[in-house]
Amino acid sequence: MKKNHFFDSLFLLFSNIKFAIVSWLGFHFISLYYVYNNFSINIFWVFSFYTLMLFLLGLMFIIINTKYIHSKSELEKNKSMFEEIFNFSSDAIFITKPPLNQIIDCNQTALKMFEIANKKDIIGKKGHIFHLHPLSEEDIEKIKNKIKKNVAYELQLEYKTHNNNIFWGHLNGSPMHILNEEFTINRISDISLIKHQEEQLKSSIDKFQTLFDSSVDALFIVDKTTFLILDCNQKAIEMFDAKNKSALIGINGASFQVRDFSEKEIEYITEKNQSGQKIEFELEYETFNKKRFWGHLISTPIVIDNVSCNFVRVSDVSSRKNTELSLFKNQKLTDLIAEISPIQIWIHDIKNQKIDYANKAFYNIVGYTPEEVITLGPAYFDLSIYPDDIPLMQSLIEKIYDMQDDDTLNFQHRVIDKSKNVHWQEFRIRVFERDAKGNVIKIIGNSIDITETKETESKLIDTNKELKQINEELDAFVYRASHDLRAPLTSVLGLLNLTQIENKDPETVAYVPLMQKSIERLLDVINDLINFSKNSRLEISSEKIDFVALTKDVFNEFLYLENASHIELIIEKNIDFDFYSDYMRLYLLFNNLISNAIKYHDFSKQKQYIKISIESNNQNAKITVQDNGLGIADEYKDRIFNMFFRANAASTGSGLGLYIVKGILEKLKGSINMESKRSEGTSFIVEIPNSIYLQN
C-alpha cells in the first residue's frame, strides 16, 4: 500500500508540474507576443502573475491530493484491521443503530453464540430480543446517559439463544460516530462458566457460613500474626459468656486461658504456625463470668481475602477431662482393685504386639512372670494361642480394627500356659487407645477361666447324643412293637366277631362284647402310639390341602360310633388362597379333635352339633373345632395336652390324642388354644402357617 501511495504521489506531482510549466510558458509567450506587437508592458506582467498563480495552484493541488491518498490508505488499513477483529473475534459483536437499537451487522461468532442460521434473520431487529429478562428502567437510563457522553458501558445479562438455550454474557457497549451518524458496537463474551463458578463459590460460602453459625463447637477466625479474634460463631459467644460478638472481636484468644503457654509450647506453636500445620491442645479456659471449663483446641491455617488466618475450633471436653482427672486421682484404688480381682485384666498393644499391663490373676493363669512376658514380646502370643484357634484370632483382629469406642467384643478361645496346660478363656474387650489417625492401637479386656464349664458342656453334649440315640431306638421299638401288636389283636377281634355270630351260648354272648371293647381300647392305644411315632419320625411334606374334603373324610370315619349319626356337622369356610401343608399330620390333627368332640358329646341335649370354621390366606389358616358337648372342668384345662391325661373318668381313650395334636403343631410351627365351659361345650382354635409362605 505504501508503494502504491508513493507512485500515485509521484505521478500527480509530475502531472501538476507539467501543467504549471505548460501554463506558464503559454501565458509567457502570449505576453511576449503582446509586448512585441506594442501592447502594454503591464499585460506581460499580468500574464506572468496569472502564470505564477496557476503554478502555485498546481502545487497546492499536489499537496491536497497527496494527503487525500494518504488518508484513504490509512482508512483502508483501519477498515481491514476492523474487519479482521470483527470477523475473527472470539466474542459476539453486534453493530446497532440508536435510538431503536436496531441490528445492522454482526460477526460469525454472534451467529454461532446465539444459534442463528443466517445473518439476514436478525438484521433490522432490536438488540434486546435476546435478553432473557427486560432491562430495568435504571439500567436503561444509565446506558442512555453514557451513550450521550460517548462513554462505554458494561452489563452482565442472561441471554436466550434462537434455540431457547440460556447463557450468561458480559456486554461491553461502545458508542461511535461515522460520517456524522451514531452507531454502537456491542461486544458480548460468554461468561456462563465464570457465573457457574461464582454460584458454586457463593453456595460453598453459604454452606460454610451455615456450618460456621450452627456448629456445636465454638469457632473463631484468628489473625495468624497477632492472634486477635476476627470473627466467631454464636456457640463461641455462649461458651465464653460474651454479651455479643463485638465483645470477642479484637481480643487475643490466649487471654481466656487459665495458664500461659510454656516456652516449649510457644516454640511448638510458632513452628507449626509458620509451616502451616495444624495445632492441637487441651486447655483450661475462663469465661467472662469467671466460669472454667476444659476445651479441646484445633487450629488450622487458612487464607481469607489474601490474609493469613487460623481457623480455631474449641470443643467443650470438661466432662471427659473431669472423668480423666477423677480416674487419675483414684488410680491407686483402681490398681488395687485390679490386683485383687479374680478376673484377669490386661491391656494389649496390638500395634507392637505386647502386653502393656496385666494383673495378678492374668499371670496366675498363664504361668509366666511379668518379666518373662516382657522378654518374650510378640513371641508370647505365638506360645500362648492354641494352634486350632489361630484362624479365629486372625478374624478377630479385623473386627477389632472396625470397633467403635463403645463397642464390646465377646469371644472364647483356648490359651496354653507355660506348663503346656490348655485353658478355655472367655474374653470381653474394648478399645483403649487410638493413634492420631483414629486407628485402634491398644485394647483393654478381661477374661475368666471357663475350662470347667467347657468340660461340663462337652459331657452334656455327649450325654445328649446318647439320649437322642436311645430316644430314636425307643421310638423305633414303639413303632415296630405297635405294628406287631396291632395285627394279632385285629385277628382276635375278627375271631370274637365270628364267635358272637356262631355261638349262642348265653355266657359267651355276655363275655364277647366285653372282650371286644377291651381289645378296641387296646387298638386305640396302639394306633395313638403309631401316630405319635409317625409325627416324631417322618419328615414334613407339603401339598395342597382341601379342608372341606379332609373334614368330611375324618367325620365319616366315626359314623360307626354310637349316636354319632345324631350329630350335625357344620362346615364354615372363608378360603382366599391355596393352602399348603403336611396332609398326613393335618389328618391326624383333625382325627383327634373330631373324635374327641364325638366321644364327649352331650346326647341329652335336643340338638347336637360339631361346627368346623376354616379361614385361610396366603400366610396362615385358622381352624376352629366347636361342639356343644360336655365341656371340660376348669381344674383340668391346664393338663389336657399332657401325655396320658384324661379329663373324664368315663373316657375310653388312651390320653394321647391332644398330646399328639400339640406335637403335630410344634412340628408345623403352629399353635392351639382351648375355650371350654362345663356342660356348654368346647372350642379348639388352631393356627397353622401356610408352608408356601414359610418357604418364601
XYZ file of C-alpha atoms in Angstrom:
696
model
C 0.000 0.000 0.000
C 2.909 2.365 0.767
C 4.432 1.586 -2.648
C 1.162 2.461 -4.451
C 0.878 5.662 -2.438
C 4.425 6.711 -3.448
C 3.838 6.140 -7.197
C 0.446 7.876 -7.103
C 2.003 10.909 -5.431
C 4.926 10.941 -7.890
C 2.618 10.715 -10.899
C 0.448 13.519 -9.547
C 3.499 15.678 -8.875
C 4.807 15.336 -12.445
C 1.338 15.949 -13.911
C 0.866 19.145 -11.950
C 4.418 20.400 -12.663
C 3.873 19.729 -16.347
C 0.555 21.550 -16.229
C 2.121 24.525 -14.391
C 5.101 24.777 -16.806
C 2.940 24.496 -19.917
C 0.539 27.080 -18.490
C 3.386 29.412 -17.583
C 5.064 29.050 -20.990
C 1.785 29.588 -22.763
C 0.948 32.696 -20.847
C 4.539 33.903 -21.175
C 4.573 33.528 -24.955
C 1.232 35.279 -25.156
C 2.562 38.163 -23.065
C 5.728 38.404 -25.237
C 3.534 38.435 -28.302
C 1.550 41.303 -26.961
C 4.758 43.213 -25.991
C 6.237 42.536 -29.367
C 3.191 43.920 -31.044
C 3.487 47.086 -28.979
C 0.901 46.162 -26.422
C 1.284 47.499 -22.932
C 4.055 46.056 -20.770
C 1.520 45.682 -17.994
C -0.142 42.912 -19.910
C 3.072 40.978 -19.736
C 3.216 41.239 -16.015
C -0.416 40.377 -15.673
C 0.066 37.234 -17.705
C 3.210 36.438 -15.735
C 1.320 36.861 -12.446
C -1.512 34.582 -13.580
C 1.000 32.028 -14.767
C 2.652 32.051 -11.361
C -0.702 31.708 -9.646
C -1.543 28.696 -11.776
C 1.784 27.165 -10.845
C 1.118 27.699 -7.150
C -2.390 26.274 -7.510
C -0.859 23.188 -9.094
C 1.497 22.799 -6.146
C -1.394 23.151 -3.669
C -3.375 20.587 -5.620
C -0.389 18.206 -5.366
C -0.236 18.625 -1.589
C -4.009 18.180 -1.101
C -4.152 15.081 -3.297
C -1.153 13.576 -1.534
C -2.857 13.982 1.839
C -6.108 12.568 0.451
C -4.351 9.471 -0.894
C -2.552 9.003 2.429
C -5.824 9.362 4.409
C -7.555 6.942 2.085
C -4.711 4.475 2.575
C -4.936 4.744 6.388
C -8.706 4.392 6.249
C -8.432 1.218 4.170
C -5.813 -0.081 6.577
C -8.040 0.625 9.600
C -11.026 -0.860 7.829
C -9.044 -4.028 7.121
C -7.974 -4.262 10.760
C -11.564 -3.670 11.970
C -12.907 -6.354 9.613
C -10.259 -8.788 10.837
C -11.160 -8.099 14.506
C -14.877 -8.111 13.693
C -14.890 -11.419 11.829
C -12.361 -13.402 13.841
C -13.177 -12.208 17.365
C -13.957 -14.916 19.943
C -16.686 -12.616 21.256
C -20.033 -11.916 19.648
C -20.090 -8.416 18.075
C -23.234 -6.568 17.060
C -23.382 -3.123 15.441
C -26.610 -1.356 16.342
C -28.181 1.944 15.354
C -29.651 4.191 18.056
C -32.204 5.167 19.160
C -34.207 1.993 18.329
C -31.100 -0.163 18.872
C -31.632 -1.957 15.537
C -29.014 -4.542 14.491
C -27.300 -3.540 11.250
C -24.462 -6.102 11.294
C -22.905 -8.918 13.368
C -19.984 -11.309 13.144
C -19.871 -15.089 12.745
C -19.238 -15.616 16.472
C -22.512 -13.812 17.213
C -24.392 -16.140 14.863
C -22.794 -19.186 16.472
C -23.245 -17.936 20.055
C -26.919 -17.136 19.545
C -27.533 -20.214 17.338
C -28.681 -18.207 14.300
C -28.503 -19.885 10.897
C -28.295 -16.746 8.721
C -27.286 -13.148 9.378
C -30.287 -11.788 7.482
C -32.597 -13.402 10.077
C -31.642 -10.758 12.669
C -30.646 -7.683 10.617
C -33.080 -4.892 11.400
C -34.305 -6.474 14.636
C -33.834 -4.878 18.042
C -30.810 -5.939 20.058
C -32.736 -6.727 23.240
C -34.647 -9.645 21.619
C -32.008 -11.974 23.077
C -32.358 -10.688 26.646
C -33.854 -13.329 28.960
C -35.204 -10.589 31.236
C -36.083 -6.969 30.288
C -33.608 -4.311 31.393
C -34.645 -2.283 34.414
C -35.568 1.372 33.939
C -32.482 2.288 35.933
C -30.148 0.299 33.628
C -31.798 1.780 30.509
C -31.305 5.313 31.835
C -27.648 4.660 32.692
C -26.948 3.320 29.194
C -28.634 6.344 27.533
C -26.588 8.769 29.642
C -23.327 7.021 28.799
C -24.134 6.967 25.082
C -24.863 10.712 25.226
C -21.490 11.271 26.881
C -19.845 8.968 24.318
C -18.696 6.678 27.185
C -18.538 2.864 27.045
C -20.885 0.865 29.296
C -20.817 -2.704 30.719
C -23.518 -5.130 31.897
C -23.813 -8.791 32.849
C -27.021 -10.268 31.455
C -28.719 -13.608 30.905
C -29.322 -14.252 27.194
C -31.614 -16.674 25.395
C -30.474 -18.092 22.060
C -32.606 -18.736 18.987
C -32.955 -22.383 20.241
C -34.017 -21.206 23.725
C -30.707 -22.123 25.348
C -29.724 -19.771 28.165
C -26.267 -18.421 28.990
C -24.649 -15.549 30.868
C -22.936 -12.832 28.814
C -20.752 -9.830 29.578
C -21.932 -6.906 27.400
C -19.462 -4.129 26.535
C -21.091 -1.322 24.541
C -19.044 1.454 22.865
C -20.702 4.457 21.093
C -19.052 5.639 17.839
C -19.662 8.264 15.108
C -19.128 7.577 11.408
C -19.840 10.342 8.866
C -21.996 12.174 11.388
C -24.032 9.034 12.103
C -24.245 7.373 15.538
C -23.605 3.637 15.980
C -22.970 1.313 18.940
C -20.548 -1.597 18.898
C -21.770 -4.256 21.343
C -19.265 -6.976 22.292
C -20.702 -9.977 24.220
C -18.460 -12.506 25.964
C -19.847 -15.864 27.192
C -19.242 -15.876 30.972
C -21.520 -18.842 31.850
C -18.598 -20.845 33.256
C -17.452 -17.898 35.364
C -21.014 -17.369 36.615
C -21.333 -21.074 37.439
C -18.080 -20.922 39.380
C -19.281 -17.790 41.162
C -22.537 -19.546 42.115
C -20.625 -22.590 43.342
C -18.326 -20.334 45.338
C -21.314 -18.468 46.782
C -23.005 -21.789 47.628
C -19.817 -23.017 49.304
C -19.530 -19.788 51.241
C -23.199 -20.033 52.278
C -22.739 -23.646 53.372
C -19.592 -22.751 55.271
C -21.416 -19.853 56.922
C -24.319 -22.151 57.845
C -21.951 -24.732 59.310
C -19.996 -21.979 60.981
C -23.087 -20.473 62.610
C -24.777 -23.765 63.565
C -21.719 -25.650 64.857
C -21.974 -27.205 68.320
C -18.359 -26.141 68.900
C -17.020 -22.636 69.386
C -15.453 -21.443 66.105
C -13.087 -18.492 65.671
C -11.252 -16.809 62.797
C -7.998 -15.542 64.312
C -5.276 -13.349 62.796
C -2.236 -15.584 62.264
C 0.278 -12.933 63.356
C -1.452 -11.061 66.199
C -3.789 -13.895 67.352
C -6.617 -11.349 67.568
C -10.142 -12.686 67.042
C -11.564 -11.508 63.695
C -14.844 -13.417 63.742
C -16.705 -16.057 65.763
C -19.969 -18.017 65.783
C -22.919 -17.970 68.192
C -21.626 -21.007 70.122
C -18.396 -19.129 70.888
C -20.439 -16.249 72.344
C -22.384 -18.704 74.525
C -19.376 -20.814 75.539
C -17.345 -17.806 76.722
C -20.326 -15.934 78.293
C -19.902 -12.942 75.976
C -22.715 -10.380 75.646
C -22.401 -10.357 71.881
C -19.922 -10.910 69.061
C -18.442 -7.424 69.487
C -17.266 -8.395 72.970
C -14.981 -11.039 71.429
C -13.790 -9.300 68.246
C -10.314 -7.822 68.651
C -9.436 -9.819 71.802
C -6.376 -12.052 71.903
C -7.670 -15.613 72.093
C -4.978 -16.609 74.585
C -6.461 -14.189 77.164
C -9.114 -16.808 78.069
C -6.517 -19.445 79.005
C -6.148 -20.190 82.716
C -2.418 -20.775 82.328
C 0.094 -19.262 79.927
C 1.935 -21.385 77.382
C 5.388 -22.590 78.385
C 8.439 -21.665 76.296
C 8.458 -25.124 74.702
C 4.776 -24.835 73.839
C 5.349 -21.383 72.308
C 8.213 -22.788 70.200
C 5.968 -25.678 69.111
C 3.091 -23.327 68.199
C 5.413 -20.928 66.319
C 6.997 -23.761 64.328
C 3.610 -25.289 63.413
C 2.146 -21.863 62.612
C 4.988 -20.897 60.276
C 4.951 -24.255 58.473
C 1.155 -24.087 58.028
C 0.442 -27.206 60.087
C -2.496 -27.982 62.366
C -2.126 -27.234 66.099
C -3.968 -29.233 68.748
C -4.188 -28.645 72.520
C -6.370 -29.368 75.531
C -6.554 -26.239 77.715
C -8.498 -24.917 80.661
C -10.391 -21.698 79.850
C -12.028 -19.000 81.954
C -15.101 -17.189 80.586
C -16.152 -13.550 81.035
C -18.230 -14.725 84.026
C -15.186 -16.424 85.629
C -16.537 -19.899 84.863
C -13.917 -22.505 83.991
C -14.115 -25.360 81.516
C -11.785 -27.667 79.614
C -11.592 -27.165 75.863
C -10.069 -29.194 73.050
C -8.494 -26.654 70.654
C -7.691 -27.383 66.994
C -6.149 -24.567 64.953
C -5.894 -24.885 61.158
C -4.186 -22.287 58.878
C -6.446 -20.714 56.212
C -6.313 -17.693 53.887
C -9.279 -15.277 53.698
C -9.150 -12.349 51.258
C -5.359 -12.757 50.950
C -4.999 -12.500 54.741
C -3.323 -15.390 56.604
C -5.585 -16.547 59.425
C -6.178 -19.527 61.706
C -9.483 -21.367 61.835
C -9.836 -22.322 65.511
C -12.341 -24.838 66.879
C -12.859 -25.232 70.636
C -14.885 -28.242 71.880
C -16.067 -28.440 75.479
C -14.486 -31.626 76.884
C -14.999 -30.789 80.565
C -16.991 -33.953 81.231
C -14.313 -36.244 79.788
C -11.461 -34.266 81.310
C -13.042 -34.258 84.762
C -13.554 -38.002 84.438
C -9.897 -38.437 83.463
C -8.773 -36.327 86.405
C -11.042 -38.277 88.721
C -9.664 -41.538 87.387
C -6.150 -40.253 87.795
C -6.834 -39.352 91.438
C -8.253 -42.817 92.056
C -5.554 -44.665 90.119
C -4.158 -46.319 93.241
C -7.599 -47.600 94.162
C -8.095 -48.854 90.609
C -4.733 -50.624 90.638
C -5.558 -52.240 93.979
C -8.939 -53.473 92.725
C -7.324 -54.864 89.569
C -4.670 -56.699 91.552
C -7.081 -58.412 93.976
C -9.693 -59.183 91.300
C -10.075 -62.893 90.415
C -10.848 -61.780 86.849
C -7.888 -61.384 84.517
C -7.444 -57.749 83.401
C -4.954 -56.663 80.762
C -4.038 -54.004 78.188
C -2.797 -55.307 74.849
C -0.723 -53.125 72.482
C -1.873 -54.673 69.181
C 0.346 -52.353 67.130
C 3.588 -53.541 68.760
C 2.238 -56.952 69.826
C 2.992 -56.688 73.547
C 1.217 -56.691 76.912
C 1.323 -53.183 78.423
C -0.380 -54.162 81.662
C -1.771 -57.281 83.314
C -2.982 -58.006 86.837
C -2.034 -60.827 89.163
C -4.907 -63.089 88.065
C -3.616 -62.950 84.466
C -0.135 -64.137 85.416
C -1.585 -66.877 87.652
C -3.332 -68.383 84.616
C -0.544 -68.082 82.015
C 2.166 -69.221 84.442
C 4.687 -66.627 83.226
C 6.181 -63.799 85.300
C 5.773 -60.168 84.128
C 9.472 -60.092 83.234
C 9.138 -63.236 81.097
C 6.148 -61.804 79.211
C 8.091 -58.564 78.547
C 11.162 -60.523 77.397
C 9.140 -62.774 75.085
C 7.407 -59.788 73.432
C 5.387 -60.849 70.337
C 6.588 -64.451 70.811
C 4.357 -64.708 73.906
C 1.236 -64.734 71.684
C 2.706 -67.433 69.421
C 3.311 -69.616 72.505
C 0.012 -68.957 74.288
C -2.584 -69.270 71.492
C -3.906 -72.768 70.822
C -2.978 -73.696 67.204
C -6.564 -74.560 66.155
C -7.712 -71.101 67.338
C -5.244 -69.081 65.211
C -7.751 -68.529 62.316
C -10.303 -67.300 64.884
C -7.797 -64.810 66.319
C -6.903 -63.543 62.823
C -10.568 -62.842 62.076
C -10.970 -61.134 65.468
C -8.101 -58.740 64.707
C -10.035 -57.482 61.649
C -13.125 -56.930 63.825
C -11.067 -55.072 66.444
C -9.859 -52.537 63.858
C -13.512 -51.833 62.929
C -14.682 -51.384 66.549
C -16.265 -48.167 67.798
C -15.300 -46.771 71.203
C -18.486 -48.027 72.861
C -18.412 -51.495 71.225
C -17.687 -54.637 73.255
C -16.347 -57.782 71.603
C -17.065 -61.141 73.283
C -15.399 -64.394 72.270
C -13.889 -67.634 73.589
C -10.617 -69.343 72.763
C -8.012 -71.624 74.304
C -4.816 -70.446 75.993
C -1.709 -72.566 76.564
C 0.113 -71.795 79.830
C 3.818 -72.113 80.497
C 3.367 -75.754 81.598
C 1.557 -76.594 78.305
C -1.826 -76.928 80.015
C -4.810 -75.786 77.930
C -7.290 -73.321 79.441
C -10.585 -72.255 77.912
C -10.974 -68.483 78.358
C -13.974 -66.176 77.828
C -12.876 -62.678 76.739
C -14.541 -59.232 76.746
C -12.546 -56.442 75.077
C -12.994 -52.746 74.241
C -10.944 -50.052 72.504
C -8.450 -48.447 74.887
C -6.400 -46.129 72.658
C -6.259 -44.832 69.078
C -3.496 -43.090 67.133
C -3.790 -39.614 65.592
C -5.490 -41.093 62.515
C -8.132 -42.825 64.616
C -6.738 -46.344 64.178
C -7.030 -48.743 67.129
C -3.593 -49.358 68.658
C -4.472 -50.669 72.145
C -7.312 -52.716 73.600
C -8.333 -53.367 77.214
C -10.015 -56.562 78.254
C -10.874 -59.042 80.922
C -11.101 -62.807 80.795
C -12.226 -65.638 83.014
C -11.258 -69.295 83.033
C -14.181 -71.405 81.766
C -12.318 -74.706 81.446
C -14.604 -76.490 83.925
C -17.695 -75.090 82.192
C -16.409 -76.273 78.806
C -15.725 -79.755 80.186
C -19.256 -79.875 81.627
C -20.672 -78.701 78.263
C -18.729 -81.435 76.498
C -20.123 -84.064 78.864
C -23.653 -82.700 78.345
C -23.225 -82.835 74.549
C -22.080 -86.474 74.787
C -24.997 -87.285 77.109
C -27.469 -85.588 74.748
C -26.105 -87.606 71.841
C -26.583 -90.806 73.847
C -30.119 -89.765 74.895
C -31.000 -88.874 71.306
C -29.798 -92.276 70.131
C -31.730 -94.029 72.911
C -34.836 -91.969 72.087
C -34.586 -92.857 68.400
C -34.139 -96.529 69.244
C -37.086 -96.393 71.672
C -39.242 -94.651 69.089
C -38.349 -97.296 66.519
C -39.136 -100.017 69.064
C -42.547 -98.489 69.876
C -43.359 -98.187 66.176
C -42.354 -101.793 65.412
C -43.986 -103.202 68.557
C -47.240 -101.329 67.872
C -47.374 -102.667 64.345
C -46.574 -106.177 65.568
C -49.308 -105.984 68.249
C -51.990 -104.437 66.021
C -52.093 -107.339 63.542
C -52.799 -110.185 66.075
C -55.256 -108.013 68.033
C -57.171 -107.273 64.819
C -57.238 -111.019 64.159
C -58.525 -111.741 67.692
C -61.225 -109.085 67.209
C -62.289 -110.828 63.994
C -62.457 -114.208 65.754
C -64.584 -112.698 68.509
C -66.988 -111.339 65.894
C -67.290 -114.861 64.383
C -67.788 -116.368 67.851
C -70.529 -113.847 68.597
C -72.325 -114.762 65.354
C -71.968 -118.567 65.539
C -72.043 -119.265 69.308
C -75.333 -118.534 71.024
C -74.223 -119.694 74.483
C -75.547 -117.108 76.996
C -72.224 -116.799 78.816
C -70.328 -116.416 75.566
C -72.788 -113.831 74.321
C -72.277 -111.868 77.566
C -68.466 -112.016 77.641
C -67.608 -111.495 73.970
C -68.710 -107.790 73.842
C -66.628 -107.076 76.942
C -63.609 -108.675 75.300
C -64.295 -106.714 72.095
C -64.359 -103.399 73.994
C -61.081 -104.191 75.764
C -59.375 -105.109 72.515
C -60.778 -101.994 70.779
C -59.395 -99.792 73.598
C -56.052 -101.544 73.270
C -56.127 -100.963 69.496
C -56.882 -97.245 70.113
C -53.795 -97.012 72.315
C -51.675 -98.817 69.724
C -52.989 -96.571 66.919
C -52.215 -93.478 69.004
C -48.694 -94.770 69.670
C -48.198 -95.372 65.939
C -49.483 -91.863 65.142
C -47.204 -90.372 67.790
C -44.241 -92.249 66.309
C -45.135 -91.093 62.775
C -45.193 -87.472 63.874
C -41.786 -87.845 65.540
C -40.065 -89.808 62.771
C -41.379 -88.614 59.425
C -40.106 -85.512 57.586
C -42.567 -82.688 56.957
C -44.147 -82.742 53.487
C -46.119 -80.037 51.676
C -49.152 -80.418 49.423
C -52.330 -78.513 48.622
C -54.983 -79.020 51.315
C -58.725 -79.275 50.666
C -60.029 -78.557 54.172
C -63.683 -79.378 53.388
C -62.919 -82.794 51.899
C -60.478 -83.559 54.736
C -63.092 -82.667 57.384
C -65.786 -84.836 55.773
C -63.420 -87.812 55.342
C -62.448 -87.703 59.019
C -66.024 -87.248 60.276
C -67.319 -90.149 58.133
C -64.778 -92.486 59.759
C -66.585 -92.060 63.122
C -70.172 -92.557 61.966
C -69.986 -96.139 63.268
C -69.692 -94.818 66.840
C -72.810 -94.979 68.985
C -75.117 -91.966 68.435
C -72.574 -90.355 66.063
C -75.198 -90.145 63.337
C -77.288 -87.861 65.580
C -74.566 -85.152 65.498
C -74.871 -82.482 62.829
C -71.586 -81.480 61.060
C -71.476 -77.773 60.189
C -68.632 -76.511 57.957
C -67.976 -72.773 57.514
C -65.165 -71.667 55.238
C -63.527 -68.439 54.122
C -60.598 -69.502 51.940
C -58.878 -66.754 49.892
C -55.684 -68.546 48.823
C -54.447 -72.052 48.175
C -53.150 -73.574 51.404
C -50.197 -75.972 51.565
C -49.167 -78.142 54.489
C -48.455 -81.745 55.616
C -51.614 -83.729 54.763
C -50.785 -86.733 56.992
C -50.248 -84.569 60.079
C -53.354 -82.434 59.416
C -55.388 -85.657 59.032
C -54.158 -86.866 62.436
C -54.906 -83.441 63.940
C -58.499 -83.346 62.603
C -58.924 -87.024 63.534
C -58.106 -86.431 67.207
C -60.101 -83.201 67.584
C -63.240 -84.516 65.837
C -63.104 -87.907 67.603
C -62.917 -86.128 70.997
C -65.852 -83.895 70.015
C -67.931 -87.021 69.198
C -66.824 -89.158 72.172
C -67.521 -86.446 74.762
C -70.760 -85.132 73.292
C -73.831 -84.456 75.429
C -76.522 -86.619 73.883
C -79.036 -85.404 76.437
C -79.309 -82.140 74.517
C -82.042 -81.840 71.953
C -79.652 -80.725 69.194
C -76.028 -81.850 68.955
C -73.538 -80.345 66.520
C -69.863 -80.009 65.653
C -69.007 -76.782 63.820
C -65.738 -76.570 61.877
C -64.771 -72.971 60.875
C -61.883 -72.563 58.419
C -60.271 -69.233 57.469
C -57.126 -69.150 55.333
C -54.994 -66.612 53.489
C -51.566 -66.590 51.862
C -49.864 -66.646 55.293
C -51.792 -68.981 57.574
C -55.001 -70.871 58.317
C -57.210 -70.557 61.390
C -59.307 -73.664 62.220
C -61.919 -73.697 64.998
C -63.460 -77.011 66.127
C -66.511 -76.180 68.264
C -69.003 -78.529 69.912
C -71.882 -78.255 72.392
C -70.785 -81.315 74.335
C -69.955 -81.978 77.983
C -67.203 -79.358 78.237
C -64.044 -79.504 80.390
C -63.846 -78.572 84.062
C -61.600 -75.619 84.923
C -59.260 -77.723 87.095
C -58.326 -79.900 84.104
C -57.733 -77.200 81.470
C -54.005 -76.772 82.191
C -53.323 -80.522 81.810
C -55.347 -81.602 78.811
C -52.301 -81.542 76.491
C -50.209 -83.747 78.827
C -49.333 -87.312 77.837
C -51.854 -89.960 79.010
C -54.086 -87.358 80.677
C -57.843 -87.994 80.607
C -60.172 -85.316 81.943
C -63.186 -87.647 82.086
C -63.146 -90.757 84.283
C -65.511 -92.453 81.866
C -63.134 -91.866 78.943
C -62.202 -94.861 76.852
C -59.283 -93.122 75.099
C -55.547 -93.551 75.597
C -54.939 -89.999 76.820
C -52.545 -89.412 73.903
C -54.848 -87.637 71.444
C -54.327 -83.988 72.461
C -50.678 -84.688 73.280
C -50.237 -85.861 69.673
C -52.108 -82.721 68.433
C -49.708 -80.493 70.362
C -46.703 -82.389 68.943
C -48.051 -82.042 65.379
C -48.466 -78.268 65.774
C -44.920 -77.923 67.148
C -43.665 -79.680 64.023
C -45.749 -77.432 61.754
C -44.814 -74.255 63.730
C -48.467 -73.757 64.626
C -50.381 -73.092 67.848
C -53.547 -74.243 69.659
C -55.811 -72.624 72.226
C -58.813 -74.039 74.042
C -62.009 -72.435 75.408
C -64.475 -74.553 77.349
C -67.354 -74.279 79.800
C -68.683 -77.214 81.741
C -71.989 -78.524 80.259
C -71.889 -75.908 77.452
C -69.185 -77.168 75.116
C -65.598 -76.770 73.961
C -63.746 -74.870 71.202
C -60.228 -75.619 69.966
C -58.643 -72.780 67.940
C -55.746 -73.926 65.761
C -53.435 -71.663 63.708
C -51.108 -73.201 61.104
C -48.722 -71.321 58.778
C -49.010 -71.768 55.014
C -45.859 -73.713 54.062
C -45.598 -71.742 50.775
C -45.345 -68.519 52.837
C -42.696 -70.089 55.113
C -40.610 -71.128 52.086
C -40.705 -67.571 50.684
